[in-house]
Tab-separated table of C-alpha atoms in Angstrom:
chain	number	residue	atom	x	y	z
A	514	UNK	CA	-131.499	185.213	71.762
A	515	UNK	CA	-132.284	186.330	68.277
A	516	UNK	CA	-130.366	183.317	65.720
A	517	UNK	CA	-130.284	180.934	68.294
A	518	UNK	CA	-131.463	177.728	66.902
A	519	UNK	CA	-133.397	174.469	68.193
A	520	UNK	CA	-136.068	171.769	67.683
A	521	UNK	CA	-139.686	172.802	68.965
A	522	UNK	CA	-140.151	170.291	71.477
A	523	UNK	CA	-144.618	170.828	71.877
A	524	UNK	CA	-146.942	173.151	71.955
A	525	UNK	CA	-147.982	174.625	75.733
A	526	UNK	CA	-151.665	175.528	74.470
A	527	UNK	CA	-152.260	176.648	77.850
A	528	UNK	CA	-149.412	179.233	77.681
A	529	UNK	CA	-149.316	179.574	73.858
A	530	UNK	CA	-146.552	179.228	73.270
A	531	UNK	CA	-143.848	176.403	71.836
A	532	UNK	CA	-141.020	175.035	74.158
A	533	UNK	CA	-138.149	175.073	72.044
A	534	UNK	CA	-134.968	172.469	73.045
A	535	UNK	CA	-132.023	174.682	72.534
A	536	UNK	CA	-128.471	172.959	70.408
A	537	UNK	CA	-127.024	174.840	73.592
A	538	UNK	CA	-128.967	172.201	75.807
A	539	UNK	CA	-131.299	174.041	77.605
A	540	UNK	CA	-135.365	175.020	76.690
A	541	UNK	CA	-137.182	177.905	76.678
A	542	UNK	CA	-141.019	178.498	75.885
A	543	UNK	CA	-141.100	180.840	73.610
A	544	UNK	CA	-144.628	182.933	71.051
A	545	UNK	CA	-144.726	181.546	67.585
A	546	UNK	CA	-144.342	185.179	66.362
A	547	UNK	CA	-140.853	184.879	67.785
A	548	UNK	CA	-139.900	182.050	65.804
A	549	UNK	CA	-138.324	181.454	62.494
A	550	UNK	CA	-139.059	178.146	60.251
A	551	UNK	CA	-137.695	176.694	57.494
A	552	UNK	CA	-140.799	176.463	55.489
A	553	UNK	CA	-141.891	173.651	53.453
A	554	UNK	CA	-145.117	171.894	51.545
A	555	UNK	CA	-148.277	171.231	54.278
A	556	UNK	CA	-146.876	174.337	56.956
A	557	UNK	CA	-149.591	176.398	57.590
A	558	UNK	CA	-149.413	179.721	57.181
A	559	UNK	CA	-150.755	182.874	58.003
A	560	UNK	CA	-150.236	185.404	54.752
A	561	UNK	CA	-149.039	189.134	56.289
A	562	UNK	CA	-147.108	192.421	55.170
A	563	UNK	CA	-148.660	192.474	51.381
A	564	UNK	CA	-149.855	195.699	50.503
A	565	UNK	CA	-153.424	194.019	49.489
A	566	UNK	CA	-154.977	194.479	52.584
A	567	UNK	CA	-157.179	192.864	52.424
A	568	UNK	CA	-155.450	189.560	51.799
A	569	UNK	CA	-153.069	190.017	54.948
A	570	UNK	CA	-154.581	187.461	58.331
A	571	UNK	CA	-155.465	184.697	55.312
A	572	UNK	CA	-154.969	181.798	56.264
A	573	UNK	CA	-153.738	178.530	54.035
A	574	UNK	CA	-151.464	175.587	53.582
A	575	UNK	CA	-148.618	175.820	51.737
A	576	UNK	CA	-148.387	173.465	48.312
A	577	UNK	CA	-145.435	174.555	46.533
A	578	UNK	CA	-142.280	176.253	46.272
A	579	UNK	CA	-141.216	178.088	42.775
A	580	UNK	CA	-137.310	178.879	43.089
A	581	UNK	CA	-136.971	180.849	39.969
A	582	UNK	CA	-139.966	183.692	41.717
A	583	UNK	CA	-138.611	183.396	44.879
A	584	UNK	CA	-141.970	182.380	45.713
A	585	UNK	CA	-144.118	179.940	47.787
A	586	UNK	CA	-147.442	178.930	46.565
A	587	UNK	CA	-150.260	178.905	49.448
A	588	UNK	CA	-153.813	177.249	49.105
A	589	UNK	CA	-156.321	179.603	50.973
A	590	UNK	CA	-158.617	177.852	53.263
A	591	UNK	CA	-161.622	179.911	52.660
A	592	UNK	CA	-162.010	180.022	49.602
A	593	UNK	CA	-160.349	177.911	47.440
A	594	UNK	CA	-157.598	180.286	46.012
A	595	UNK	CA	-154.199	179.856	45.404
A	596	UNK	CA	-151.729	182.812	45.829
A	597	UNK	CA	-147.517	183.201	45.231
A	598	UNK	CA	-146.237	185.392	47.998
A	599	UNK	CA	-142.302	186.256	48.944
A	600	UNK	CA	-141.264	184.392	52.265
A	601	UNK	CA	-141.010	187.172	54.341
A	602	UNK	CA	-144.847	187.857	53.541
A	603	UNK	CA	-145.734	183.713	56.000
A	604	UNK	CA	-145.828	183.341	59.063
A	605	UNK	CA	-146.271	179.812	60.249
A	606	UNK	CA	-149.047	179.405	62.707
A	607	UNK	CA	-149.890	176.213	64.487
A	608	UNK	CA	-153.645	174.909	64.682
A	609	UNK	CA	-153.941	175.612	68.002
A	610	UNK	CA	-154.134	179.102	66.742
A	611	UNK	CA	-156.312	179.179	63.514
A	612	UNK	CA	-159.828	176.986	64.738
A	613	UNK	CA	-161.286	180.172	64.145
A	614	UNK	CA	-162.312	182.480	60.657
A	615	UNK	CA	-163.609	185.266	59.950
A	616	UNK	CA	-166.650	185.742	61.260
A	617	UNK	CA	-166.929	183.321	63.938
A	618	UNK	CA	-168.658	183.965	66.675
A	619	UNK	CA	-166.284	184.350	70.298
A	620	UNK	CA	-166.505	184.379	73.965
A	621	UNK	CA	-163.221	186.128	75.884
A	622	UNK	CA	-161.938	184.716	79.038
A	623	UNK	CA	-159.366	184.712	81.341
A	624	UNK	CA	-157.822	188.164	79.838
A	625	UNK	CA	-156.414	190.298	82.789
A	626	UNK	CA	-158.709	193.126	81.482
A	627	UNK	CA	-161.144	191.450	83.804
A	628	UNK	CA	-164.170	193.964	82.289
A	629	UNK	CA	-164.120	192.165	78.882
A	630	UNK	CA	-164.122	188.391	80.766
A	631	UNK	CA	-167.371	187.228	79.207
A	632	UNK	CA	-168.044	189.469	76.349
A	633	UNK	CA	-168.722	187.797	73.041
A	634	UNK	CA	-168.275	189.309	69.311
A	635	UNK	CA	-167.289	188.184	66.264
A	636	UNK	CA	-163.825	187.880	64.387
A	637	UNK	CA	-162.882	190.173	62.291
A	638	UNK	CA	-159.808	188.828	60.998
A	639	UNK	CA	-156.006	187.038	62.065
A	640	UNK	CA	-152.851	188.751	62.600
A	641	UNK	CA	-150.529	187.413	61.660
A	642	UNK	CA	-147.389	189.942	63.105
A	643	UNK	CA	-149.232	189.628	66.757
A	644	UNK	CA	-150.143	186.012	67.056
A	645	UNK	CA	-153.768	187.300	67.616
A	646	UNK	CA	-157.434	187.310	66.301
A	647	UNK	CA	-159.213	191.060	66.017
A	648	UNK	CA	-162.994	190.508	68.026
A	649	UNK	CA	-165.823	193.182	66.801
A	650	UNK	CA	-167.628	193.466	70.516
A	651	UNK	CA	-171.510	193.287	70.223
A	652	UNK	CA	-172.669	196.859	70.160
A	653	UNK	CA	-174.406	195.784	73.833
A	654	UNK	CA	-170.689	194.285	74.707
A	655	UNK	CA	-168.573	197.444	74.552
A	656	UNK	CA	-166.534	198.505	77.300
A	657	UNK	CA	-164.845	201.243	78.924
A	658	UNK	CA	-162.112	202.650	77.701
A	659	UNK	CA	-161.949	200.639	74.195
A	660	UNK	CA	-163.863	200.852	71.466
A	661	UNK	CA	-165.411	198.045	70.193
A	662	UNK	CA	-162.558	196.283	68.669
A	663	UNK	CA	-160.440	194.560	70.672
A	664	UNK	CA	-157.228	191.939	69.797
A	665	UNK	CA	-157.215	188.004	71.033
A	666	UNK	CA	-154.292	185.807	71.796
A	667	UNK	CA	-155.949	182.456	70.261
A	668	UNK	CA	-155.924	180.558	74.024
A	669	UNK	CA	-158.621	183.109	74.814
A	670	UNK	CA	-161.182	182.282	72.441
A	671	UNK	CA	-163.497	180.080	72.909
A	672	UNK	CA	-166.415	180.059	70.360
A	673	UNK	CA	-170.458	180.873	71.633
A	674	UNK	CA	-171.915	178.089	72.013
A	675	UNK	CA	-175.220	177.801	74.620
A	676	UNK	CA	-173.260	175.757	76.941
A	677	UNK	CA	-169.903	178.444	76.967
A	678	UNK	CA	-172.983	180.974	77.616
A	679	UNK	CA	-174.601	179.952	80.008
A	680	UNK	CA	-171.224	179.195	81.953
A	681	UNK	CA	-169.680	182.137	81.360
A	682	UNK	CA	-172.883	184.342	82.226
A	683	UNK	CA	-173.173	181.835	85.944
A	684	UNK	CA	-170.080	183.078	86.686
A	685	UNK	CA	-170.510	186.985	85.998
A	686	UNK	CA	-173.392	187.047	87.821
């Protein structure tokens, strides 16, 4: 399917996929990480594949293009810094994917690994290449068979607050 072209129809929140109307007359459901987009100012992006590892996963908005340098200028969300990067170091992201920020408290839900459902932790970074958030589980939340870091799709995370914690504690008991 590589190289096929189409138009985005809409984002399927429950499936964490885009529905794409293909030029050939049919529709596909596709993960954002498997799509390639034309870049334009105003697009929401995540940095990835940079030598400066601490910059990978940072999220921002495309502000400008500098053709003489073949670089896109991105205004980063967290500290209002702008950076200039190559197109290959930018991944388009959907607002659903960026409703979380580093340091946010989250609860894991609806995972195939049932022992992780209801676990809590802190967002550590966005992994643009995978379209997932890395979550450091609370010390008392580690699970058998794994460490304390897990990579989770954004549609499997919920901000932790009193209501979600009460809902999950009643389900898990």
